[in-house]
Coordinates of C-alpha atoms and ligand atoms in Angstrom, one line a residue:
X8 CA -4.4 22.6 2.6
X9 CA -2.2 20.0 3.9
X10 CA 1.7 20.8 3.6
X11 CA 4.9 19.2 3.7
X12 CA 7.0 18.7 6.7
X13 CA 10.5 19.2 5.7
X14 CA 13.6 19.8 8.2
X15 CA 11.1 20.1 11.1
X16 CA 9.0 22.8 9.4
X17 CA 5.6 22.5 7.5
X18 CA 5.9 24.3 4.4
X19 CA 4.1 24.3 0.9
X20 CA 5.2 22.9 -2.0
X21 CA 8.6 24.8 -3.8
X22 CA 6.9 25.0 -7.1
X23 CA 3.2 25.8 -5.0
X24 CA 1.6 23.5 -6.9
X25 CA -0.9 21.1 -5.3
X26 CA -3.0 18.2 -6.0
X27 CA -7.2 17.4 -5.5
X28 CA -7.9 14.0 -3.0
X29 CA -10.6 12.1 -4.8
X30 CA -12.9 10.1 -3.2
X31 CA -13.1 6.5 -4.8
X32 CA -16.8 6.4 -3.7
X33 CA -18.1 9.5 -5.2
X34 CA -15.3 11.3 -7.1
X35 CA -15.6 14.4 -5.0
X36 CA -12.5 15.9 -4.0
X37 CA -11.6 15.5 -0.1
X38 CA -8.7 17.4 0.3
X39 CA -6.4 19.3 -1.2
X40 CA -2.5 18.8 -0.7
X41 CA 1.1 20.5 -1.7
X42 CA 2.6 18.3 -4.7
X43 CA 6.4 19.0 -4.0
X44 CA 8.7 19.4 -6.5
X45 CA 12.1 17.2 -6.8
X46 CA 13.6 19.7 -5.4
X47 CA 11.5 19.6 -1.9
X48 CA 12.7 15.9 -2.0
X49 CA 16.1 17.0 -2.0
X50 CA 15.5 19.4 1.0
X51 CA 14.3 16.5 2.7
X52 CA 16.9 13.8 2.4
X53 CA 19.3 17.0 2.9
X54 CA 17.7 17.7 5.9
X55 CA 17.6 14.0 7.1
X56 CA 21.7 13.7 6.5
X57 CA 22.4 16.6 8.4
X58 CA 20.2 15.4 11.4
X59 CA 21.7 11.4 11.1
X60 CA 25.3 12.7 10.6
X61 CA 25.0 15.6 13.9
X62 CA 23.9 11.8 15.8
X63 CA 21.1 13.6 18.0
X64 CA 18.3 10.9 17.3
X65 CA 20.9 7.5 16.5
X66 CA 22.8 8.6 20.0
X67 CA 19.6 9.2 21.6
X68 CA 19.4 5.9 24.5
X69 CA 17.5 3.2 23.0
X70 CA 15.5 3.0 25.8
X71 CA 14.4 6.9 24.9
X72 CA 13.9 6.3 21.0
X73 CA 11.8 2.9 22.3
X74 CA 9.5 5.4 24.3
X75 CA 9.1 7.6 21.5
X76 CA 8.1 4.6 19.6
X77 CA 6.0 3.7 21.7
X78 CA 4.3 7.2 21.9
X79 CA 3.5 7.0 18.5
X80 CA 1.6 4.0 19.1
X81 CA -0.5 5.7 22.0
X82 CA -1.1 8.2 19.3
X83 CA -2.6 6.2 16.7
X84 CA -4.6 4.4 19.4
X85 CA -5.8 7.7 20.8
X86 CA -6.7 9.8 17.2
X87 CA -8.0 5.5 16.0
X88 CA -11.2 7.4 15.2
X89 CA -10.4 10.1 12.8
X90 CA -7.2 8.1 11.5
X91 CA -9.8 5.7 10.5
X92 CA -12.2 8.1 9.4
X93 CA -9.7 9.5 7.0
X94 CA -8.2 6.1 5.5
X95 CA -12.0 5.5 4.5
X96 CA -12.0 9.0 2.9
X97 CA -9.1 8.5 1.4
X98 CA -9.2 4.3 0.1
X99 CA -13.3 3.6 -0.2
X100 CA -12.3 0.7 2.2
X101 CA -15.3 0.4 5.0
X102 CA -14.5 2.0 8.5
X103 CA -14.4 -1.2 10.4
X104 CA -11.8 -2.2 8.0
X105 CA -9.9 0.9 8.9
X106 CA -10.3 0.4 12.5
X107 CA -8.5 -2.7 13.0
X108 CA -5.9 -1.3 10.8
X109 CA -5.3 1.2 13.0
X110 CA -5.5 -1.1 16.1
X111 CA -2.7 -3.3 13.9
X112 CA -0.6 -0.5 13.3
X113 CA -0.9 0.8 17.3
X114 CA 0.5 -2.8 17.8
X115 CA 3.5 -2.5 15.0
X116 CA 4.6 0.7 16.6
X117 CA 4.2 -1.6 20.4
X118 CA 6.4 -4.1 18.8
X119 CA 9.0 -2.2 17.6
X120 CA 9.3 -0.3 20.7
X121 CA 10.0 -3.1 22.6
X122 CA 12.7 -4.6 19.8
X123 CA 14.3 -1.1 20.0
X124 CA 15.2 -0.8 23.8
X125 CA 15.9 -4.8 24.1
X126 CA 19.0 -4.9 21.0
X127 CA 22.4 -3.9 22.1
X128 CA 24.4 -6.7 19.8
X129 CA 26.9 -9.8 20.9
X130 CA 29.9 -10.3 22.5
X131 CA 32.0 -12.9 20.4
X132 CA 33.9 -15.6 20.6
X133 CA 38.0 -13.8 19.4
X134 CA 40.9 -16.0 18.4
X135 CA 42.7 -14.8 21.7
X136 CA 42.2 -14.1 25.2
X137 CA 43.5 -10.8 24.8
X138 CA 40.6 -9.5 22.5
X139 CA 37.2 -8.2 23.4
X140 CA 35.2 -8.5 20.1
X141 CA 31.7 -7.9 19.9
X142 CA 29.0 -7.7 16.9
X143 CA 26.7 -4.3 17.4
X144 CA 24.0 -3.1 15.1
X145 CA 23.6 0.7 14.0
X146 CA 21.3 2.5 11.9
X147 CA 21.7 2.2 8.2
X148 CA 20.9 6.2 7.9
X149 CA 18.9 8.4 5.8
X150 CA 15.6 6.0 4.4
X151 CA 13.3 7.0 1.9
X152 CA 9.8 5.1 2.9
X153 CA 7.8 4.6 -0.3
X154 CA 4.2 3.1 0.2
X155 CA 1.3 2.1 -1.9
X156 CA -2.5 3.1 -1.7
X157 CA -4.3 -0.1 -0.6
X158 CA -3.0 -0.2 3.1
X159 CA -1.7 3.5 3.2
X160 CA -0.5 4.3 6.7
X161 CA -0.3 0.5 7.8
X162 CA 2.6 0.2 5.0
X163 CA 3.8 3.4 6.2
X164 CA 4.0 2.0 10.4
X165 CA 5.8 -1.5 8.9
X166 CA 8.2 0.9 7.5
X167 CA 8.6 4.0 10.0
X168 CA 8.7 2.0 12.9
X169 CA 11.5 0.0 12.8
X170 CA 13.5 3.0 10.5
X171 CA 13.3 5.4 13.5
X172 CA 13.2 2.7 16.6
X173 CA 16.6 1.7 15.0
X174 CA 17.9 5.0 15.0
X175 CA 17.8 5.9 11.4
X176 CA 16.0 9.3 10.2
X177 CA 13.6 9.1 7.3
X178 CA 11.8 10.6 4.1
X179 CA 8.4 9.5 3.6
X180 CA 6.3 9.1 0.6
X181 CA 3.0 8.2 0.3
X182 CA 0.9 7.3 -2.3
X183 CA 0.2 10.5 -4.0
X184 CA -3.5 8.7 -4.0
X185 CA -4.1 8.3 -0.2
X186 CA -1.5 10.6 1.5
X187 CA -4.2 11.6 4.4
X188 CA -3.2 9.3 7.1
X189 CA 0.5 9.5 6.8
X190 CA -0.1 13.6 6.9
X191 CA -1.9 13.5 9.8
X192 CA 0.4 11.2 12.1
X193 CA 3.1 12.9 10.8
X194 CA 1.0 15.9 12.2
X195 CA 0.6 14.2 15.6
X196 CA 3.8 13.3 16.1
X197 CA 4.9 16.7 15.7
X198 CA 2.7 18.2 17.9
X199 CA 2.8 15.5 20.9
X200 CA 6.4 14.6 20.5
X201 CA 10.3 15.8 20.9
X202 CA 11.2 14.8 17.7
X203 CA 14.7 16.6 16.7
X204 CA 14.5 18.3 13.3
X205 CA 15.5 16.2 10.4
X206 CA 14.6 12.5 11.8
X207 CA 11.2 12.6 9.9
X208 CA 10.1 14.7 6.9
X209 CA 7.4 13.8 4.6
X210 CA 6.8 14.7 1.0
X211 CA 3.6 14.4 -1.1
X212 CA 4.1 13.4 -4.5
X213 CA 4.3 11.9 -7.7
X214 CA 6.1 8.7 -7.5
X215 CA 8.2 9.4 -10.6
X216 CA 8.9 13.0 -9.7
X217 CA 10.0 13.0 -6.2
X218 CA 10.7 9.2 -6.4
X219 CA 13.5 10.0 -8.5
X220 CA 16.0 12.1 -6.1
X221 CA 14.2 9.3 -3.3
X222 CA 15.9 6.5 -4.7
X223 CA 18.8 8.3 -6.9
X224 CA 20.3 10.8 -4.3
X225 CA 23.6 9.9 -2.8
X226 CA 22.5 11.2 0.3
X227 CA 19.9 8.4 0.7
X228 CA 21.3 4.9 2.3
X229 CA 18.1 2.5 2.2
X230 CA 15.2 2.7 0.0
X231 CA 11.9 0.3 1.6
X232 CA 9.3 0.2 -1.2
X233 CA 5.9 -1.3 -1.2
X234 CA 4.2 -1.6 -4.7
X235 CA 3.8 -3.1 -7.8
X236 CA 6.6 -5.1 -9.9
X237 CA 7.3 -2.5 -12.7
X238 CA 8.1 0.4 -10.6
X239 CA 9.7 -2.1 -7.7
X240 CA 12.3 -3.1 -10.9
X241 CA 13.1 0.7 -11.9
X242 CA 13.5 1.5 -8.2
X243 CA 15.7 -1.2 -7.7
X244 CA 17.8 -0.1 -10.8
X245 CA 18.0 3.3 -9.9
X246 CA 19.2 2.3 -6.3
X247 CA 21.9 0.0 -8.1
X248 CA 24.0 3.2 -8.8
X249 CA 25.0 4.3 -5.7
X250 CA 24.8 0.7 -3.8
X251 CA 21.7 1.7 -1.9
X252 CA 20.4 -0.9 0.5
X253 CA 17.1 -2.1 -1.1
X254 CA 13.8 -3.6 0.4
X255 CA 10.6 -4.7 -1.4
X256 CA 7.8 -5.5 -1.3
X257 CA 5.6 -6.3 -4.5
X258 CA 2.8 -8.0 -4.2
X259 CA 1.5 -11.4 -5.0
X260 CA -0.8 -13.9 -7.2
X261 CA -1.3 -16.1 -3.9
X262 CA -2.4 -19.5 -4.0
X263 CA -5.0 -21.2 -2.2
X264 CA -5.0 -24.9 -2.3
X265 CA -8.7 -26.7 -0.6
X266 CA -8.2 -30.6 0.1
X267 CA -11.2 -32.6 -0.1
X268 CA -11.3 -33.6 3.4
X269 CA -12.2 -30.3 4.4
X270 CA -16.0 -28.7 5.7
X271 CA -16.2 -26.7 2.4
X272 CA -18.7 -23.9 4.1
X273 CA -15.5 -23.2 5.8
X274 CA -13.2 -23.2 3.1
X275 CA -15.8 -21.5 0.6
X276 CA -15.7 -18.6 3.8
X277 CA -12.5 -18.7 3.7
X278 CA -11.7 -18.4 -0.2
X279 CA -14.2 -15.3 -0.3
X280 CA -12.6 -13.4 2.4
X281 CA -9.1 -14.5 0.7
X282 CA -10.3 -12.8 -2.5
X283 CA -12.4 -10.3 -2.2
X284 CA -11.4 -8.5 1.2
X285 CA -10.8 -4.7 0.1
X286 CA -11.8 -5.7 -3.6
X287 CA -9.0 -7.9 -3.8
X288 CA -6.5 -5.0 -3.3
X289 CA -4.2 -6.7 -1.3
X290 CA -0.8 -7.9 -1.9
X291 CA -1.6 -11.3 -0.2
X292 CA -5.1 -11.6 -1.6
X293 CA -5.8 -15.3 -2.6
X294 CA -6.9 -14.7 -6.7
X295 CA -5.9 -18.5 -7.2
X296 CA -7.7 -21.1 -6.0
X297 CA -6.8 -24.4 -6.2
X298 CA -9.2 -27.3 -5.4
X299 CA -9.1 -30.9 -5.5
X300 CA -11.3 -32.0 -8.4
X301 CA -14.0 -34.3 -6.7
X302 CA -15.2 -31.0 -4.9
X303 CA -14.5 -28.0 -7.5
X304 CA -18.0 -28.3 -8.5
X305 CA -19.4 -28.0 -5.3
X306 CA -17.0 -25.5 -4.0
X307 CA -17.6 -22.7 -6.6
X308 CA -21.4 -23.3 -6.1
X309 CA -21.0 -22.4 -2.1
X310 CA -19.0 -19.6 -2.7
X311 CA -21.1 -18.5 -5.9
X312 CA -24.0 -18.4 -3.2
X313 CA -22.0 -16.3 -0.9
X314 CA -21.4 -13.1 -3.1
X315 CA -24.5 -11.1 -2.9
X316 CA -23.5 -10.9 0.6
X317 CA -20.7 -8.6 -0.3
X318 CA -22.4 -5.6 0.2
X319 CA -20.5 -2.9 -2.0
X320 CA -21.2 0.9 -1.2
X321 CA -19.7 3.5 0.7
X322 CA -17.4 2.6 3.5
X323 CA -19.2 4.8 6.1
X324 CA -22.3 3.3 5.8
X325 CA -22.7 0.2 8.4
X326 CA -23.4 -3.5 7.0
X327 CA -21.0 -2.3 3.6
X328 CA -18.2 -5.3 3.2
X329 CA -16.8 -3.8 0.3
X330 CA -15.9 -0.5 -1.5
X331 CA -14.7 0.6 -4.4
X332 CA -11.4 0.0 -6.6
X333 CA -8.8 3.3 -5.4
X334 CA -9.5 5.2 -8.8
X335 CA -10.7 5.0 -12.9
X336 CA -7.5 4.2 -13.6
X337 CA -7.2 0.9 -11.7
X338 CA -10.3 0.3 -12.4
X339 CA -9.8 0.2 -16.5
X340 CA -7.1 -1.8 -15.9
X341 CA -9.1 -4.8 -13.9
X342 CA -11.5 -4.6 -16.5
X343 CA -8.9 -4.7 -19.0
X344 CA -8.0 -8.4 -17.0
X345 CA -11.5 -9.7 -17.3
X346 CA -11.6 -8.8 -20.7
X347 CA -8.9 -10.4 -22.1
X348 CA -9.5 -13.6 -19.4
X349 CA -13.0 -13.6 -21.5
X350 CA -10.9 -13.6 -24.9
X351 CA -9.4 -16.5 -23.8
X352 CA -12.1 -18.4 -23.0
X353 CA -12.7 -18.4 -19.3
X354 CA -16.1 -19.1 -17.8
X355 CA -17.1 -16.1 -16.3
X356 CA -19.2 -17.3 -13.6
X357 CA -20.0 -14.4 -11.3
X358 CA -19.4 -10.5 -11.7
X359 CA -17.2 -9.6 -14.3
X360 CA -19.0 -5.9 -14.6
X361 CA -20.3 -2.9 -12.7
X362 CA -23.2 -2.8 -10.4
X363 CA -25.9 -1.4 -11.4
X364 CA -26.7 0.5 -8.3
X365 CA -27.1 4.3 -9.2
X366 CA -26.2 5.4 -6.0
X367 CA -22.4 3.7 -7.2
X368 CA -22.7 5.2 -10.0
X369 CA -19.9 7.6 -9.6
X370 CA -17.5 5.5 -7.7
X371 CA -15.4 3.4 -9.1
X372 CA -17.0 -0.1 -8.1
X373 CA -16.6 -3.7 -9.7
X374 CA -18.7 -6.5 -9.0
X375 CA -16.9 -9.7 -7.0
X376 CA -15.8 -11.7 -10.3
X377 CA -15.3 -15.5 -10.5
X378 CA -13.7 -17.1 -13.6
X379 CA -13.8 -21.3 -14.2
X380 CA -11.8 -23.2 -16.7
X381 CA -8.6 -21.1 -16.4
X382 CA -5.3 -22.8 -17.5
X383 CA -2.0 -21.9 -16.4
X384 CA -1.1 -20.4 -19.1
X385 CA -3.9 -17.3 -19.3
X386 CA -2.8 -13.9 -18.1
X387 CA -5.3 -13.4 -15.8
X388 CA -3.9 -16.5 -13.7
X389 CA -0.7 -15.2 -14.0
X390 CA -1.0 -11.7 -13.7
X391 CA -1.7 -9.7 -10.6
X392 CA -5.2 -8.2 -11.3
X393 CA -5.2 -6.3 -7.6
X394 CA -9.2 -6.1 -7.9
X395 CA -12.1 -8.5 -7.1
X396 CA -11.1 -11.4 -9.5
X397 CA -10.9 -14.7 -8.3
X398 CA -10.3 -17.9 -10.5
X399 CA -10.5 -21.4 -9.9
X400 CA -8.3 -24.4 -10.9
X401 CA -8.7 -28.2 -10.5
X402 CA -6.0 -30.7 -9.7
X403 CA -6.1 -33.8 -9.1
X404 CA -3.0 -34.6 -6.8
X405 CA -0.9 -33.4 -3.9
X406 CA 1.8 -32.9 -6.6
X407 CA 0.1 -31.5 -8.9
X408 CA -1.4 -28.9 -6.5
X409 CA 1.7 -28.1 -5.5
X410 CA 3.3 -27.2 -9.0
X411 CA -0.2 -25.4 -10.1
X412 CA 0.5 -23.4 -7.1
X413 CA 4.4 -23.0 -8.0
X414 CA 3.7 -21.8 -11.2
X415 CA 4.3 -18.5 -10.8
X416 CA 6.9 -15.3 -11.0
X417 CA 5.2 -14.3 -7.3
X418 CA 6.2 -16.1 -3.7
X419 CA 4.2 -13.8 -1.4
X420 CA 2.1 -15.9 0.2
X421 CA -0.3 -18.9 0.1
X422 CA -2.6 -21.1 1.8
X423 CA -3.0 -24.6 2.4
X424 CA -7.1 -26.7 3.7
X425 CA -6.3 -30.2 4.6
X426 CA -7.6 -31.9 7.9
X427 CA -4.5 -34.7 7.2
X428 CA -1.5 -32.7 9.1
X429 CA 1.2 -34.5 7.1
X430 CA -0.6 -33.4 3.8
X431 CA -0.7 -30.2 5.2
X432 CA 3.0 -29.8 6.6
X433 CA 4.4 -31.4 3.4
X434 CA 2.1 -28.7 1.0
X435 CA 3.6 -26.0 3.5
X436 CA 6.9 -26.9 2.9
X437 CA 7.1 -27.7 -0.8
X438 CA 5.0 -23.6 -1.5
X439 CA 7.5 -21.4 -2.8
X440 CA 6.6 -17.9 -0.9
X441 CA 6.9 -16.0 2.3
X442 CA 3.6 -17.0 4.4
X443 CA 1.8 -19.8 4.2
X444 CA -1.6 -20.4 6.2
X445 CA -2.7 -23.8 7.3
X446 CA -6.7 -23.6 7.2
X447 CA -7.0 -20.1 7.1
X448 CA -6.0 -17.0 5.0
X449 CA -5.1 -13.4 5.6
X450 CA -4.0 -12.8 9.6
X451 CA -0.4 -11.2 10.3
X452 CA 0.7 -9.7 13.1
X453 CA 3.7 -8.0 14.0
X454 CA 6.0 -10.4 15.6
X455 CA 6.3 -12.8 12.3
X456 CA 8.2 -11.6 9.5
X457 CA 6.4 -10.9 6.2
X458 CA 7.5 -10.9 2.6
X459 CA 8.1 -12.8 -0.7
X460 CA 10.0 -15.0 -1.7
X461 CA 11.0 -14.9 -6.0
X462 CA 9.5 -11.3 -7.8
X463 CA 7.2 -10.4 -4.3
X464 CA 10.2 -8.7 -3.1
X465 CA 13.4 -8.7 -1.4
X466 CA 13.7 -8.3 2.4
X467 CA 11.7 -8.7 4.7
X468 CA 8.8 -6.2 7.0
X469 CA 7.8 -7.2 11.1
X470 CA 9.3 -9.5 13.4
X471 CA 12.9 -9.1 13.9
X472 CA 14.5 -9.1 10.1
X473 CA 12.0 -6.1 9.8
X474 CA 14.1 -4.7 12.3
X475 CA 17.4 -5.3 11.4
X476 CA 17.0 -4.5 7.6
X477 CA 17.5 -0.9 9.2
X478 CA 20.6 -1.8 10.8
X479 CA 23.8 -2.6 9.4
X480 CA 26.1 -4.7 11.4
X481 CA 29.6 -3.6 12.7
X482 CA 32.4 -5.8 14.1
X483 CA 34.1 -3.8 17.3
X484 CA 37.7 -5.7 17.5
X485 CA 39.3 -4.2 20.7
X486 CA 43.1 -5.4 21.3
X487 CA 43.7 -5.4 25.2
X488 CA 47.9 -5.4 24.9
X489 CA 48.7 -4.0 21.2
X490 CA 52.2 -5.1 20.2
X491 CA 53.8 -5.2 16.8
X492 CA 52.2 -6.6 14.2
X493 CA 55.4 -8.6 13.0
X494 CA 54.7 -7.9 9.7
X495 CA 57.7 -6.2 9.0
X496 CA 60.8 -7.0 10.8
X497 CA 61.5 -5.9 14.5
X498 CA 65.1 -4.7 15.2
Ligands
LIG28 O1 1.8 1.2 -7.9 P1 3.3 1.8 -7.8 P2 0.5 1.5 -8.8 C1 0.6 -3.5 -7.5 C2 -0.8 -3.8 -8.1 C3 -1.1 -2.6 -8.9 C4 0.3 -2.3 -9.5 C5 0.5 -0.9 -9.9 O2 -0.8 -5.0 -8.9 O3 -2.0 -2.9 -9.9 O4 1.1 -2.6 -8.4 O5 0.0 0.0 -8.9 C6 5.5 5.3 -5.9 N1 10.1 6.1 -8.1 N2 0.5 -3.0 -6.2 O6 1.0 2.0 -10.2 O7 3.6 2.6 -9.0 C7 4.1 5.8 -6.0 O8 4.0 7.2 -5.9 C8 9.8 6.1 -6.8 C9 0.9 -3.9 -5.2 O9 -0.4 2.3 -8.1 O10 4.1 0.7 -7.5 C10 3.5 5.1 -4.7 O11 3.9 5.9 -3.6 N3 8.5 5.8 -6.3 C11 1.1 -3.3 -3.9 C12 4.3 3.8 -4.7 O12 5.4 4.0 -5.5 C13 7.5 5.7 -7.3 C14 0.3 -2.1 -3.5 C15 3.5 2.6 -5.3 O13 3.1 2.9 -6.6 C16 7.8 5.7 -8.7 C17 0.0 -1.3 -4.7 C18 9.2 5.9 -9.0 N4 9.6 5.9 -10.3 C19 0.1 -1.7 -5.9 N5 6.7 5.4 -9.4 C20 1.5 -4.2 -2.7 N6 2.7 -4.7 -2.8 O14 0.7 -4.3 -1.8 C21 5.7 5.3 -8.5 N7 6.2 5.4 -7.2

């Protein structure tokens, strides 16, 4: 049974309770793990103040934390295959998906290793030439790192990385769904490295039970959340109290605006992979598309084409595009989405239901879904679905795709298919959200900065603001002749 790793030590849950894995693919149980109490989440961030307040990791050199960074990269590129193994066991997704997650994440941990031995701060420009003032950044301190199910230890690398390369010490959550990956690096890391006790500990749980001291506790500086909007808000709330520093991530209902000067194979590639990658459970996953009229026709019809190609079955099996949606739960509530986008009269052209394989039969699969004659105003255009949905608008101008694409509470990301590079700088500038793609959709990598821009979230992950939201900023003023203030008077 898989344990928590709290103050340096594994140990089982206070309460000894623990929790069955299910496979998404079959329903079978995988593993079975410690589901801590409150109070283990209190031992951790406990344990994490005592070992950021004694200094040993944030007055380790930088150069020495950047190794250890570093290290953990090495790791995840050595143990790729049974890190990947497990986030297919754990997610559905298929193991080449998991793969090149695991080859980004080796590459987040690169990144930040570099960023971590190169920062020292800035000397100033002071009122007088007898002052030596300079700008440094330290470590916020003790972070709880909450992360979702869809991209479980990826979320967790954007997150640990930068916490510990910047000196901070941290208490991990995972999706009490997928926990498997993040357990097992945590497990590497403490075998292969020097970590002292305290800097990372790692608690399995449910999100409102051991969330609560995570993002309540006035031990706990920074809370960096990935996850939907509802919980994002109640974290954000709870953080209010005790002024925690705050950073989010929630997700998206990401646009993706096709020109009609475009090869439309390409774009029709383009908008499946946008949509239906990891059955459309990702943050940045393109559910609206938005097509000039003269080619809407034409557009669906190539991508209509393109579905039975994504192949949906279990992600271990080679050829398999697609798994299935992370549990019955999420599933209902897709389902729920297509339902009511059927009540309000959409045109469901594609999907909409479960395969019919039997050999599915006990996963929780949904066919690639494709809704025409949406309006604005329907929920499932304006709701996140976070499954295989996909629906398609028409507009007419450059103006009008750009308020279509606008229209939204979300500003994660978006994408843009124009051959006319003014049309395609101008759309670029006027999208309201955090990445936008010019003829093409999805790739990231760890030197840009990612995150939203309205309700997707506050803060940003990668590049160097993913760095520095785990630093604060201090101000060193240093007086080389201190004389009387002349406040008050001298004599
Ligand atoms: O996520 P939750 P859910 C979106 C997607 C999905 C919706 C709900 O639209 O349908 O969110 O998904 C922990 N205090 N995204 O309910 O609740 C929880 O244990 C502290 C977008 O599965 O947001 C898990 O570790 N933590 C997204 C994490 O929060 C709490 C990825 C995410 O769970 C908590 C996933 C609490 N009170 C879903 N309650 C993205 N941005 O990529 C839960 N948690």
């Amino acid at each position: 049974m898989t344990l928590l790793f709290l103050d340096g030590r594994w140990q089982p849950a206070g309460g000894r309770a623990t929790r069955e894995i299910l496979s998404p693919h079959d329903g079978r149980v995988v593993a079975e793990v410690a589901e801590a109490t409150a109070e283990d989440a209190v031992v951790a961030i406990t344990a994490a103040r005592r070992a950021f307040d004694t200094g040993t990791w944030r007055h380790t050199p930088a150069p020495e934390r950047a190794r250890a960074i570093a290290a953990i990269g090495q790791l995840v590129a050595e143990h790729r295959e049974d890190l990947a193994h497990l986030e297919t066991l754990d997610t559905g997704k298929p193991i080449a998906e998991s793969r090149v997650d695991m080859d980004d994440i080796a590459a987040v941990f690169a990144y930040f290793a570099g960023l971590a031995g190169n920062e020292a701060g800035r000397v100033v420009a002071a009122p007088s030439p007898g002052v030596v003032s300079r700008v440094q950044r330290e470590p916020v301190g003790v972070c709880s790192l909450i992360t979702p199910w869809n991209y479980p230890l990826l979320q967790a690398a954007w997150k640990l990385a930068p916490a510990l390369a910047a000196g901070n010490t941290v208490v991990l959550k995972p999706s009490e769904l997928t926990p498997l990956t993040t357990h097992r690096l945590v497990e590497l890391i403490d075998t292969q490295l020097d970590l002292p006790p305290g800097v990372l500990n790692l608690v399995l749980g449910a999100g409102p039970v051991v969330g609560e001291p995570l993002t309540t506790h006035p031990d706990v500086d920074l809370v960096s959340f990935t996850g939907g909007v509802a919980t994002g808000s109640a974290i954000m709330a709870k953080a209010a109290a005790t002024i925690k520093r705050v950073a989010l991530e929630l997700g998206g209902k990401n646009p993706n605006l096709v020109f009609a000067d475009v090869d439309l194979d390409l774009a029709a590639d383009h908008a499946l992979t946008a949509a239906y990658l990891h059955a459309g459970q990702v943050c940045s996953a393109g559910s609206r598309l938005l097509v000039d009229a003269s080619i809407h026709d034409d557009l669906v019809e190539r991508i209509v084409a393109r579905l039975p190609e994504i192949t949906l079955g279990d992600g271990f099996v080679e050829g398999v595009r697609c798994g299935p949606l992370i549990s019955p739960e999420h599933r209902a509530k897709v389902e729920g989405y297509i339902a009511g986008a059927i009540d309000d009269g959409a045109s469901l052209v594609a999907g909409g239901r479960r395969p019919d394989d039997p050999s599915l039969a006990h996963g929780t699969y949904l066919l690639p879904t494709l809704f025409t004659d949406v309006d604005p105003s329907m929920t499932i255009v304006r709701e996140e679905v976070f499954g295989p949905v996909l629906t398609v608008e028409a507009f007419r101008t450059e103006a009008e795709a750009v308020a279509l694409a606008n229209d939204t509470v979300y500003g994660l990301a978006g994408a843009v298919w124009t051959n006319d590079a003014g049309r395609a700088e101008r759309v670029a500038g006027a999208l309201r959200c955090g990445t936008v793609w010019i003829n093409d959709f999805h790739p990231y990598f760890p030197q840009a900065e990612w995150g939203g821009f309205k309700r997707s979230g506050i803060g940003r992950e990668l590049g160097i603001a993913g760095y520095d939201e785990y630093t604060e900023l201090k101000h060193v003023h240093h007086t080389l002749r201190p004389a009387v203030s002349g406040w008050l008077p001298t004599g």
